[in-house]
Amino acid sequence: MAIKISKDNLAALVDSLRRSGMRVVAPVSRTAFTEFAEIVALDEADFSQVNTRSSIKQFLFPATEPILSYSLEQSNVKLECEEPPEPRKTVIIGSRPCDTASLPILDKLFSWDCEDRFYLNRRAATVVISIACTDCDDCCFCTAIGLGPDSKQGSDLLLVPGESGCYNAEPCTERGAELVKQHEKLFTQSAAPASVCKAVLEKLPKPLNLDRIANWLRGHFYDDFWQAASLKCVGCGCCTFLCPTCHCFDITDEHGRYRDGRRAGLRRKNWDSCQFAQFTLHASGHNPRPDRASRWRQRMMHKFLYYPERFGSRLCTGCGRCVRSCPVQMDIRDQLKAIESMQADDEQHL
Amino acid sequence: MIDQLRRRARELLTTGEAACIIGYANASVPGKAAPIVITRAEDADRLVFHAACCNNLAVYLTRPEIRKLGTVAMVAKPADVRAAFVLMQENQVRPDDVKFIAVDVTPAGECTLLAQRTREELLDYLVKNVPPAELADDALKDVAALEEQTDGERWAYWQQQFSRCIRCYACRQVCPLCYCSRCVADKNRPQWIETSAHGRGNLAWNITRAFHLAGRCVGCGECERACPAGIPLMKLNRKLAKDVRDSFGVHAAGYAFSGEQLFAGYSPSDPNDFFE
Amino acid sequence: MTSNIYKPSLMTVTAVTAESADVKTLRLEFCDARERDTFSFRAGQFGEFSFFGEGECTLCIASPPTRRGYIECTVRKSGRVTAALTNAEPGDVIGFRGPYGSAFPVDAWQARDVLFIAGGIGLAPVRCAIWNILDLRDRYESVTIIYGARTVGDLIYRRELEQWAERSDVRLVITVDPGGETPDWRGCVGLVPSLLKELSPAGGNAAAVACGPPIMIKFTLFALHELGFTPEQVYTTLENRMKCGLGKCGRCNIGSLYVCKDGPVFTAAQLAAMHDEY
């Protein structure tokens, strides 16, 4: 039986979650930008925007985080904080399905072979309540990537805006079902299951043939396309840092203050970008990716060929942030379309 | 106007005066324009110029991939011409390697192709018609407002602004004058600037960036426009432009394509003795 | 047991050997006795070595797994961390994470001829395998080492080169690039690949290891091919830039391979199937 929650009851849910000691995070428009931030009451949240400027990635994989602290006194080294911190129990409300879909993708990377508990502990402590989209902008392309405005991937609970300010609610995981059960009184029976926002679907692009794209990529590591496609790229990290699925990082040490004659220091894990020249620079000065073309190729290949080959998911959810934020309007959709049609041509000539 | 611009571009490519044209084309996002590099005369029809053409195309003049193509002709707004002039002054670009397809927007908002083509003609045009935007009275109002604040208030303001920085370096990468092949932010012996996106690192980076542009910034505003975190970087740039003007009596950068630079020259008669 | 995969073990520097003007070898012992007793690795594996306050760098373990109780790394001063490591003194404590990555299949080389080819500091991973095999010498057939450096001053492990030269069960050939010789230089002058062709060791059932700068590797692999070595017989290690060593940080990949997990030891056959991104 379908269920729904009224706006008032959603506010009550927020209150209840906060009373139980959880941090509640939602999109807020406190400045010119809409960003995720902690809220104390639902009326601070702004669910009216197409999406936030940065993704929810920052709550699981922050731009910078200490992974070790130590203190030194000449050759005497003491490791201090050496375990991942206890994460704050968090509920994210109002994540868009494209953002939420990035979580199962990132889970694969951070848990394969050995577990990055910094990410995984936060992930385990975070409940995500997504809100399906009723609108999109010129940069959204979830439907091109096989997702949609009401995709459930990664959500614990999906809310679909329905009639008279109610949200139709669909628990997608046990955690989501548990949350509903704990707050049973706030949810009511709904006659109809959540209807997808048809208007937005019509505005979104058609699906791309992603297998066809992967096939072209597999055969065109060496191709003039990369030079042409990257010529206007200025090599900043906007696209990678705002991307909900980009996960590359650097590890660096920073000296801190002196305490009782010992010098404190932190080892940090910081976002890094494959678009930076230093990213792959060898100590010898040799750089396997010496130019913009090879770095741009890495970004496309990693997203649509390498990661799928290795982990079975594409590193893209169609959130459109890379398109929106690129200072030179590099448009990944144009490139994917171009690749798709080149492969279609190749297949015809076979 | 656009026909004239395309004709000129076609002519430059056909005659071989230029090997490539850096200009603007419409982006797939409606209403947006993007930089484009064309090498074939038949592609000249893709060039556009309108209010959404905001990038400072001089950023491409120092790019190895572009240089490899040969002589460049660039569609240049006044700020782009100014940036190209600073690059010439700083010996980063050989004057003869750049041709200008100069454009401007009239006060009434009309896009025009300028008749001026040579450096000298364009310099004359800039001096007579284009006062430095970064020093306009209106633009300096928010600088004055910041100057009136206490140190504590200013500190709090900038701490808050810089706290959003994610160190994507878009500000640096879109700036035509941030051309160093290895930026001080990427050097680690010693680690001048911490790479972490935390208070210290962000403060060090943003202040250093602004300082390195003192007397060089042409006020195009690209850094601020590109910043995905919405940091008002032009406030810093304007403050420095104003201080440079007030302290050294130097006119804004980019109004000369040769001669000495404010901070890159040395004279034995310098009143300061710290670098003797 | 820590749940922090980035947590290093503490190791004390017990000896420092200057190899050349900017290369040093550090001998390291675990501060924790239990770690010292239980630690094991295989030849060709690497670790993340850190100087606290400066950061981590990726280095192969240069000592053989047959020598218990310590490990060694050989480091060239080139960046922030390596500069600090080359300045380390006995008694200093540094960090180590590892061992990581794939190894030379030294057991599979038993009863076969083994050919080692190294250039410059590329001798470090090869040295690990060489001593591994020499410590179990009777299990292997002939052992040949070809080592080249740009100049005489760039040759590393000088004392060990002398030891190998004196052994009757090792054939050692050392060469320096033309122009890199000193007046009293008695070794060969010439590039490693051409010397290799002159020596023309038989492919047969031999295993060959080649490590060095990319250009040397390229020509060495070609020369080995000409000598009849199949790509499956030839091994090398790649040194793509790494940070985590654990298949997370995303910078060492070549295609969908992570050099830190799938490598750093690869056969020439695997190398031939990769794109030129190393």
JSON list of N, CA and C in Angstrom, two decimals, chain A residues 33 53 64 138-139 227 230-238 241-242 252 254 268 270-271 276 278 281 291-292 323 327-329 331 333-334, chain B residues 27-30 32-35 37 55 60 63 65 166-170 173-174 182 186 194-198 200 225-226 228-230:
[
{"chain": "A", "resi": 33, "resn": "PHE", "atom": "N", "xyz": [23.40, 31.28, -3.49]},
{"chain": "A", "resi": 33, "resn": "PHE", "atom": "CA", "xyz": [23.41, 29.90, -3.97]},
{"chain": "A", "resi": 33, "resn": "PHE", "atom": "C", "xyz": [22.62, 29.00, -3.05]},
{"chain": "A", "resi": 53, "resn": "ARG", "atom": "N", "xyz": [24.18, 23.82, -5.68]},
{"chain": "A", "resi": 53, "resn": "ARG", "atom": "CA", "xyz": [25.41, 24.07, -6.43]},
{"chain": "A", "resi": 53, "resn": "ARG", "atom": "C", "xyz": [26.40, 22.91, -6.27]},
{"chain": "A", "resi": 64, "resn": "THR", "atom": "N", "xyz": [38.37, 18.16, 2.31]},
{"chain": "A", "resi": 64, "resn": "THR", "atom": "CA", "xyz": [39.61, 17.90, 3.03]},
{"chain": "A", "resi": 64, "resn": "THR", "atom": "C", "xyz": [39.24, 17.24, 4.35]},
{"chain": "A", "resi": 138, "resn": "ASP", "atom": "N", "xyz": [18.44, 23.61, -18.24]},
{"chain": "A", "resi": 138, "resn": "ASP", "atom": "CA", "xyz": [19.06, 23.32, -19.54]},
{"chain": "A", "resi": 138, "resn": "ASP", "atom": "C", "xyz": [20.25, 22.38, -19.44]},
{"chain": "A", "resi": 139, "resn": "CYS", "atom": "N", "xyz": [20.73, 22.14, -18.23]},
{"chain": "A", "resi": 139, "resn": "CYS", "atom": "CA", "xyz": [21.94, 21.33, -18.08]},
{"chain": "A", "resi": 139, "resn": "CYS", "atom": "C", "xyz": [21.65, 19.92, -17.57]},
{"chain": "A", "resi": 227, "resn": "GLN", "atom": "N", "xyz": [42.04, 15.75, -28.93]},
{"chain": "A", "resi": 227, "resn": "GLN", "atom": "CA", "xyz": [42.68, 17.06, -29.08]},
{"chain": "A", "resi": 227, "resn": "GLN", "atom": "C", "xyz": [41.61, 18.12, -29.39]},
{"chain": "A", "resi": 230, "resn": "SER", "atom": "N", "xyz": [39.22, 18.85, -26.42]},
{"chain": "A", "resi": 230, "resn": "SER", "atom": "CA", "xyz": [39.76, 19.46, -25.21]},
{"chain": "A", "resi": 230, "resn": "SER", "atom": "C", "xyz": [40.42, 20.81, -25.47]},
{"chain": "A", "resi": 231, "resn": "LEU", "atom": "N", "xyz": [40.39, 21.26, -26.73]},
{"chain": "A", "resi": 231, "resn": "LEU", "atom": "CA", "xyz": [41.15, 22.44, -27.08]},
{"chain": "A", "resi": 231, "resn": "LEU", "atom": "C", "xyz": [40.77, 23.66, -26.25]},
{"chain": "A", "resi": 232, "resn": "LYS", "atom": "N", "xyz": [39.49, 23.80, -25.94]},
{"chain": "A", "resi": 232, "resn": "LYS", "atom": "CA", "xyz": [39.09, 24.99, -25.19]},
{"chain": "A", "resi": 232, "resn": "LYS", "atom": "C", "xyz": [39.14, 24.78, -23.68]},
{"chain": "A", "resi": 233, "resn": "CYS", "atom": "N", "xyz": [39.39, 23.56, -23.24]},
{"chain": "A", "resi": 233, "resn": "CYS", "atom": "CA", "xyz": [39.45, 23.28, -21.79]},
{"chain": "A", "resi": 233, "resn": "CYS", "atom": "C", "xyz": [40.57, 24.10, -21.18]},
{"chain": "A", "resi": 234, "resn": "VAL", "atom": "N", "xyz": [40.28, 24.75, -20.04]},
{"chain": "A", "resi": 234, "resn": "VAL", "atom": "CA", "xyz": [41.33, 25.53, -19.40]},
{"chain": "A", "resi": 234, "resn": "VAL", "atom": "C", "xyz": [42.01, 24.76, -18.26]},
{"chain": "A", "resi": 235, "resn": "GLY", "atom": "N", "xyz": [41.54, 23.54, -18.01]},
{"chain": "A", "resi": 235, "resn": "GLY", "atom": "CA", "xyz": [42.26, 22.70, -17.04]},
{"chain": "A", "resi": 235, "resn": "GLY", "atom": "C", "xyz": [42.01, 23.02, -15.58]},
{"chain": "A", "resi": 236, "resn": "CYS", "atom": "N", "xyz": [40.84, 23.52, -15.25]},
{"chain": "A", "resi": 236, "resn": "CYS", "atom": "CA", "xyz": [40.54, 23.73, -13.83]},
{"chain": "A", "resi": 236, "resn": "CYS", "atom": "C", "xyz": [39.87, 22.47, -13.29]},
{"chain": "A", "resi": 237, "resn": "GLY", "atom": "N", "xyz": [39.53, 22.49, -12.03]},
{"chain": "A", "resi": 237, "resn": "GLY", "atom": "CA", "xyz": [38.94, 21.29, -11.42]},
{"chain": "A", "resi": 237, "resn": "GLY", "atom": "C", "xyz": [37.46, 21.42, -11.13]},
{"chain": "A", "resi": 238, "resn": "CYS", "atom": "N", "xyz": [36.81, 22.43, -11.72]},
{"chain": "A", "resi": 238, "resn": "CYS", "atom": "CA", "xyz": [35.38, 22.64, -11.47]},
{"chain": "A", "resi": 238, "resn": "CYS", "atom": "C", "xyz": [34.57, 21.37, -11.71]},
{"chain": "A", "resi": 241, "resn": "PHE", "atom": "N", "xyz": [35.40, 18.52, -9.19]},
{"chain": "A", "resi": 241, "resn": "PHE", "atom": "CA", "xyz": [35.08, 18.77, -7.78]},
{"chain": "A", "resi": 241, "resn": "PHE", "atom": "C", "xyz": [33.58, 18.87, -7.55]},
{"chain": "A", "resi": 242, "resn": "LEU", "atom": "N", "xyz": [32.85, 19.36, -8.53]},
{"chain": "A", "resi": 242, "resn": "LEU", "atom": "CA", "xyz": [31.41, 19.46, -8.35]},
{"chain": "A", "resi": 242, "resn": "LEU", "atom": "C", "xyz": [30.69, 18.16, -8.71]},
{"chain": "A", "resi": 252, "resn": "THR", "atom": "N", "xyz": [48.30, 14.46, 1.87]},
{"chain": "A", "resi": 252, "resn": "THR", "atom": "CA", "xyz": [49.35, 15.45, 2.12]},
{"chain": "A", "resi": 252, "resn": "THR", "atom": "C", "xyz": [49.52, 15.68, 3.62]},
{"chain": "A", "resi": 254, "resn": "GLU", "atom": "N", "xyz": [50.48, 18.23, 6.83]},
{"chain": "A", "resi": 254, "resn": "GLU", "atom": "CA", "xyz": [50.55, 19.64, 7.20]},
{"chain": "A", "resi": 254, "resn": "GLU", "atom": "C", "xyz": [51.00, 19.77, 8.64]},
{"chain": "A", "resi": 268, "resn": "ARG", "atom": "N", "xyz": [46.35, 14.63, 5.67]},
{"chain": "A", "resi": 268, "resn": "ARG", "atom": "CA", "xyz": [45.02, 14.89, 5.15]},
{"chain": "A", "resi": 268, "resn": "ARG", "atom": "C", "xyz": [44.77, 14.21, 3.82]},
{"chain": "A", "resi": 270, "resn": "ASN", "atom": "N", "xyz": [42.71, 15.03, 0.54]},
{"chain": "A", "resi": 270, "resn": "ASN", "atom": "CA", "xyz": [42.10, 16.19, -0.12]},
{"chain": "A", "resi": 270, "resn": "ASN", "atom": "C", "xyz": [41.61, 15.82, -1.51]},
{"chain": "A", "resi": 271, "resn": "TRP", "atom": "N", "xyz": [40.50, 16.38, -1.90]},
{"chain": "A", "resi": 271, "resn": "TRP", "atom": "CA", "xyz": [40.05, 16.19, -3.29]},
{"chain": "A", "resi": 271, "resn": "TRP", "atom": "C", "xyz": [41.20, 16.54, -4.24]},
{"chain": "A", "resi": 276, "resn": "PHE", "atom": "N", "xyz": [44.33, 18.30, -13.42]},
{"chain": "A", "resi": 276, "resn": "PHE", "atom": "CA", "xyz": [45.53, 19.06, -13.05]},
{"chain": "A", "resi": 276, "resn": "PHE", "atom": "C", "xyz": [46.78, 18.37, -13.59]},
{"chain": "A", "resi": 278, "resn": "GLN", "atom": "N", "xyz": [49.74, 18.26, -12.43]},
{"chain": "A", "resi": 278, "resn": "GLN", "atom": "CA", "xyz": [50.58, 17.60, -11.43]},
{"chain": "A", "resi": 278, "resn": "GLN", "atom": "C", "xyz": [50.03, 16.24, -11.00]},
{"chain": "A", "resi": 281, "resn": "LEU", "atom": "N", "xyz": [52.17, 13.60, -12.54]},
{"chain": "A", "resi": 281, "resn": "LEU", "atom": "CA", "xyz": [53.58, 13.92, -12.80]},
{"chain": "A", "resi": 281, "resn": "LEU", "atom": "C", "xyz": [54.50, 13.02, -11.97]},
{"chain": "A", "resi": 291, "resn": "ASP", "atom": "N", "xyz": [49.33, 16.48, -21.52]},
{"chain": "A", "resi": 291, "resn": "ASP", "atom": "CA", "xyz": [48.60, 17.60, -22.12]},
{"chain": "A", "resi": 291, "resn": "ASP", "atom": "C", "xyz": [47.11, 17.53, -21.80]},
{"chain": "A", "resi": 292, "resn": "ARG", "atom": "N", "xyz": [46.41, 18.60, -22.17]},
{"chain": "A", "resi": 292, "resn": "ARG", "atom": "CA", "xyz": [44.98, 18.69, -21.87]},
{"chain": "A", "resi": 292, "resn": "ARG", "atom": "C", "xyz": [44.22, 17.54, -22.52]},
{"chain": "A", "resi": 323, "resn": "VAL", "atom": "N", "xyz": [28.42, 20.72, -16.61]},
{"chain": "A", "resi": 323, "resn": "VAL", "atom": "CA", "xyz": [28.00, 21.60, -17.71]},
{"chain": "A", "resi": 323, "resn": "VAL", "atom": "C", "xyz": [27.71, 23.00, -17.16]},
{"chain": "A", "resi": 327, "resn": "PRO", "atom": "N", "xyz": [33.68, 26.95, -16.86]},
{"chain": "A", "resi": 327, "resn": "PRO", "atom": "CA", "xyz": [33.86, 28.33, -17.28]},
{"chain": "A", "resi": 327, "resn": "PRO", "atom": "C", "xyz": [33.96, 28.50, -18.80]},
{"chain": "A", "resi": 328, "resn": "VAL", "atom": "N", "xyz": [34.22, 27.42, -19.52]},
{"chain": "A", "resi": 328, "resn": "VAL", "atom": "CA", "xyz": [34.30, 27.55, -20.97]},
{"chain": "A", "resi": 328, "resn": "VAL", "atom": "C", "xyz": [33.25, 26.68, -21.69]},
{"chain": "A", "resi": 329, "resn": "GLN", "atom": "N", "xyz": [32.22, 26.32, -20.92]},
{"chain": "A", "resi": 329, "resn": "GLN", "atom": "CA", "xyz": [31.09, 25.59, -21.53]},
{"chain": "A", "resi": 329, "resn": "GLN", "atom": "C", "xyz": [31.50, 24.31, -22.22]},
{"chain": "A", "resi": 331, "resn": "ASP", "atom": "N", "xyz": [30.85, 20.78, -22.75]},
{"chain": "A", "resi": 331, "resn": "ASP", "atom": "CA", "xyz": [29.55, 20.14, -22.54]},
{"chain": "A", "resi": 331, "resn": "ASP", "atom": "C", "xyz": [29.68, 18.64, -22.77]},
{"chain": "A", "resi": 333, "resn": "ARG", "atom": "N", "xyz": [27.63, 16.39, -22.63]},
{"chain": "A", "resi": 333, "resn": "ARG", "atom": "CA", "xyz": [26.53, 15.81, -23.42]},
{"chain": "A", "resi": 333, "resn": "ARG", "atom": "C", "xyz": [26.84, 15.88, -24.90]},
{"chain": "A", "resi": 334, "resn": "ASP", "atom": "N", "xyz": [27.38, 17.03, -25.33]},
{"chain": "A", "resi": 334, "resn": "ASP", "atom": "CA", "xyz": [27.75, 17.17, -26.74]},
{"chain": "A", "resi": 334, "resn": "ASP", "atom": "C", "xyz": [28.78, 16.11, -27.12]},
{"chain": "B", "resi": 27, "resn": "ALA", "atom": "N", "xyz": [26.90, 28.03, -27.40]},
{"chain": "B", "resi": 27, "resn": "ALA", "atom": "CA", "xyz": [26.99, 26.75, -26.70]},
{"chain": "B", "resi": 27, "resn": "ALA", "atom": "C", "xyz": [25.67, 26.02, -26.84]},
{"chain": "B", "resi": 28, "resn": "SER", "atom": "N", "xyz": [25.66, 24.74, -26.48]},
{"chain": "B", "resi": 28, "resn": "SER", "atom": "CA", "xyz": [24.39, 24.01, -26.58]},
{"chain": "B", "resi": 28, "resn": "SER", "atom": "C", "xyz": [23.40, 24.47, -25.52]},
{"chain": "B", "resi": 29, "resn": "VAL", "atom": "N", "xyz": [23.92, 25.01, -24.42]},
{"chain": "B", "resi": 29, "resn": "VAL", "atom": "CA", "xyz": [23.00, 25.56, -23.43]},
{"chain": "B", "resi": 29, "resn": "VAL", "atom": "C", "xyz": [22.47, 26.88, -23.98]},
{"chain": "B", "resi": 30, "resn": "PRO", "atom": "N", "xyz": [21.15, 26.99, -24.15]},
{"chain": "B", "resi": 30, "resn": "PRO", "atom": "CA", "xyz": [20.59, 28.19, -24.79]},
{"chain": "B", "resi": 30, "resn": "PRO", "atom": "C", "xyz": [21.04, 29.47, -24.09]},
{"chain": "B", "resi": 32, "resn": "LYS", "atom": "N", "xyz": [23.97, 30.71, -23.98]},
{"chain": "B", "resi": 32, "resn": "LYS", "atom": "CA", "xyz": [25.37, 30.75, -23.55]},
{"chain": "B", "resi": 32, "resn": "LYS", "atom": "C", "xyz": [26.28, 30.67, -24.76]},
{"chain": "B", "resi": 33, "resn": "ALA", "atom": "N", "xyz": [27.47, 31.25, -24.59]},
{"chain": "B", "resi": 33, "resn": "ALA", "atom": "CA", "xyz": [28.48, 31.16, -25.64]},
{"chain": "B", "resi": 33, "resn": "ALA", "atom": "C", "xyz": [29.73, 30.52, -25.07]},
{"chain": "B", "resi": 34, "resn": "ALA", "atom": "N", "xyz": [30.51, 29.92, -25.94]},
{"chain": "B", "resi": 34, "resn": "ALA", "atom": "CA", "xyz": [31.73, 29.25, -25.49]},
{"chain": "B", "resi": 34, "resn": "ALA", "atom": "C", "xyz": [32.88, 29.61, -26.40]},
{"chain": "B", "resi": 35, "resn": "PRO", "atom": "N", "xyz": [34.08, 29.56, -25.90]},
{"chain": "B", "resi": 35, "resn": "PRO", "atom": "CA", "xyz": [35.23, 29.78, -26.77]},
{"chain": "B", "resi": 35, "resn": "PRO", "atom": "C", "xyz": [35.29, 28.70, -27.85]},
{"chain": "B", "resi": 37, "resn": "VAL", "atom": "N", "xyz": [37.97, 27.40, -31.26]},
{"chain": "B", "resi": 37, "resn": "VAL", "atom": "CA", "xyz": [39.18, 27.60, -32.04]},
{"chain": "B", "resi": 37, "resn": "VAL", "atom": "C", "xyz": [38.90, 27.04, -33.43]},
{"chain": "B", "resi": 55, "resn": "ASN", "atom": "N", "xyz": [34.09, 35.09, -21.95]},
{"chain": "B", "resi": 55, "resn": "ASN", "atom": "CA", "xyz": [35.45, 34.62, -21.65]},
{"chain": "B", "resi": 55, "resn": "ASN", "atom": "C", "xyz": [36.51, 35.59, -22.13]},
{"chain": "B", "resi": 60, "resn": "TYR", "atom": "N", "xyz": [44.09, 31.83, -23.97]},
{"chain": "B", "resi": 60, "resn": "TYR", "atom": "CA", "xyz": [44.56, 30.79, -24.88]},
{"chain": "B", "resi": 60, "resn": "TYR", "atom": "C", "xyz": [45.90, 31.12, -25.55]},
{"chain": "B", "resi": 63, "resn": "ARG", "atom": "N", "xyz": [48.77, 29.05, -24.31]},
{"chain": "B", "resi": 63, "resn": "ARG", "atom": "CA", "xyz": [48.57, 27.60, -24.25]},
{"chain": "B", "resi": 63, "resn": "ARG", "atom": "C", "xyz": [49.42, 26.88, -25.30]},
{"chain": "B", "resi": 65, "resn": "GLU", "atom": "N", "xyz": [49.10, 24.07, -26.78]},
{"chain": "B", "resi": 65, "resn": "GLU", "atom": "CA", "xyz": [48.32, 23.45, -27.87]},
{"chain": "B", "resi": 65, "resn": "GLU", "atom": "C", "xyz": [47.91, 24.48, -28.91]},
{"chain": "B", "resi": 166, "resn": "ILE", "atom": "N", "xyz": [36.87, 25.62, -2.95]},
{"chain": "B", "resi": 166, "resn": "ILE", "atom": "CA", "xyz": [37.13, 24.18, -3.02]},
{"chain": "B", "resi": 166, "resn": "ILE", "atom": "C", "xyz": [38.46, 23.87, -3.71]},
{"chain": "B", "resi": 167, "resn": "ARG", "atom": "N", "xyz": [39.22, 24.90, -4.01]},
{"chain": "B", "resi": 167, "resn": "ARG", "atom": "CA", "xyz": [40.55, 24.77, -4.60]},
{"chain": "B", "resi": 167, "resn": "ARG", "atom": "C", "xyz": [40.51, 24.10, -5.98]},
{"chain": "B", "resi": 168, "resn": "CYS", "atom": "N", "xyz": [39.52, 24.49, -6.77]},
{"chain": "B", "resi": 168, "resn": "CYS", "atom": "CA", "xyz": [39.43, 23.94, -8.12]},
{"chain": "B", "resi": 168, "resn": "CYS", "atom": "C", "xyz": [40.33, 24.73, -9.07]},
{"chain": "B", "resi": 169, "resn": "TYR", "atom": "N", "xyz": [40.79, 25.89, -8.60]},
{"chain": "B", "resi": 169, "resn": "TYR", "atom": "CA", "xyz": [41.68, 26.76, -9.37]},
{"chain": "B", "resi": 169, "resn": "TYR", "atom": "C", "xyz": [41.07, 27.25, -10.69]},
{"chain": "B", "resi": 170, "resn": "ALA", "atom": "N", "xyz": [39.75, 27.31, -10.74]},
{"chain": "B", "resi": 170, "resn": "ALA", "atom": "CA", "xyz": [39.11, 27.87, -11.94]},
{"chain": "B", "resi": 170, "resn": "ALA", "atom": "C", "xyz": [39.52, 29.33, -12.08]},
{"chain": "B", "resi": 173, "resn": "GLN", "atom": "N", "xyz": [42.86, 29.30, -13.71]},
{"chain": "B", "resi": 173, "resn": "GLN", "atom": "CA", "xyz": [42.91, 28.72, -15.05]},
{"chain": "B", "resi": 173, "resn": "GLN", "atom": "C", "xyz": [42.24, 29.59, -16.11]},
{"chain": "B", "resi": 174, "resn": "VAL", "atom": "N", "xyz": [41.26, 30.40, -15.71]},
{"chain": "B", "resi": 174, "resn": "VAL", "atom": "CA", "xyz": [40.61, 31.25, -16.71]},
{"chain": "B", "resi": 174, "resn": "VAL", "atom": "C", "xyz": [41.32, 32.59, -16.85]},
{"chain": "B", "resi": 182, "resn": "ARG", "atom": "N", "xyz": [54.34, 26.34, -13.72]},
{"chain": "B", "resi": 182, "resn": "ARG", "atom": "CA", "xyz": [54.11, 25.70, -12.43]},
{"chain": "B", "resi": 182, "resn": "ARG", "atom": "C", "xyz": [53.83, 26.79, -11.41]},
{"chain": "B", "resi": 186, "resn": "ASP", "atom": "N", "xyz": [51.29, 25.06, -6.68]},
{"chain": "B", "resi": 186, "resn": "ASP", "atom": "CA", "xyz": [51.59, 23.67, -6.99]},
{"chain": "B", "resi": 186, "resn": "ASP", "atom": "C", "xyz": [53.00, 23.29, -6.58]},
{"chain": "B", "resi": 194, "resn": "GLU", "atom": "N", "xyz": [49.28, 25.77, 1.56]},
{"chain": "B", "resi": 194, "resn": "GLU", "atom": "CA", "xyz": [48.71, 24.46, 1.85]},
{"chain": "B", "resi": 194, "resn": "GLU", "atom": "C", "xyz": [47.60, 24.17, 0.84]},
{"chain": "B", "resi": 195, "resn": "THR", "atom": "N", "xyz": [47.58, 22.93, 0.38]},
{"chain": "B", "resi": 195, "resn": "THR", "atom": "CA", "xyz": [46.65, 22.58, -0.70]},
{"chain": "B", "resi": 195, "resn": "THR", "atom": "C", "xyz": [45.25, 22.27, -0.18]},
{"chain": "B", "resi": 196, "resn": "SER", "atom": "N", "xyz": [45.11, 22.08, 1.12]},
{"chain": "B", "resi": 196, "resn": "SER", "atom": "CA", "xyz": [43.80, 21.70, 1.67]},
{"chain": "B", "resi": 196, "resn": "SER", "atom": "C", "xyz": [42.81, 22.86, 1.58]},
{"chain": "B", "resi": 197, "resn": "ALA", "atom": "N", "xyz": [41.56, 22.48, 1.34]},
{"chain": "B", "resi": 197, "resn": "ALA", "atom": "CA", "xyz": [40.49, 23.50, 1.27]},
{"chain": "B", "resi": 197, "resn": "ALA", "atom": "C", "xyz": [40.01, 23.80, 2.68]},
{"chain": "B", "resi": 198, "resn": "HIS", "atom": "N", "xyz": [40.93, 24.30, 3.53]},
{"chain": "B", "resi": 198, "resn": "HIS", "atom": "CA", "xyz": [40.52, 24.73, 4.87]},
{"chain": "B", "resi": 198, "resn": "HIS", "atom": "C", "xyz": [40.89, 26.20, 5.02]},
{"chain": "B", "resi": 200, "resn": "ARG", "atom": "N", "xyz": [43.18, 28.07, 6.52]},
{"chain": "B", "resi": 200, "resn": "ARG", "atom": "CA", "xyz": [44.54, 28.54, 6.25]},
{"chain": "B", "resi": 200, "resn": "ARG", "atom": "C", "xyz": [44.90, 28.44, 4.78]},
{"chain": "B", "resi": 225, "resn": "ARG", "atom": "N", "xyz": [33.66, 35.29, -12.22]},
{"chain": "B", "resi": 225, "resn": "ARG", "atom": "CA", "xyz": [32.59, 34.62, -12.96]},
{"chain": "B", "resi": 225, "resn": "ARG", "atom": "C", "xyz": [32.80, 33.11, -12.93]},
{"chain": "B", "resi": 226, "resn": "ALA", "atom": "N", "xyz": [34.05, 32.67, -13.03]},
{"chain": "B", "resi": 226, "resn": "ALA", "atom": "CA", "xyz": [34.31, 31.23, -13.10]},
{"chain": "B", "resi": 226, "resn": "ALA", "atom": "C", "xyz": [34.18, 30.55, -11.75]},
{"chain": "B", "resi": 228, "resn": "PRO", "atom": "N", "xyz": [33.14, 28.62, -8.87]},
{"chain": "B", "resi": 228, "resn": "PRO", "atom": "CA", "xyz": [31.91, 27.88, -8.60]},
{"chain": "B", "resi": 228, "resn": "PRO", "atom": "C", "xyz": [31.41, 28.10, -7.18]},
{"chain": "B", "resi": 229, "resn": "ALA", "atom": "N", "xyz": [32.23, 28.77, -6.35]},
{"chain": "B", "resi": 229, "resn": "ALA", "atom": "CA", "xyz": [31.83, 28.99, -4.97]},
{"chain": "B", "resi": 229, "resn": "ALA", "atom": "C", "xyz": [31.34, 30.42, -4.76]},
{"chain": "B", "resi": 230, "resn": "GLY", "atom": "N", "xyz": [31.32, 31.20, -5.83]},
{"chain": "B", "resi": 230, "resn": "GLY", "atom": "CA", "xyz": [30.77, 32.55, -5.72]},
{"chain": "B", "resi": 230, "resn": "GLY", "atom": "C", "xyz": [31.58, 33.48, -4.82]}
]
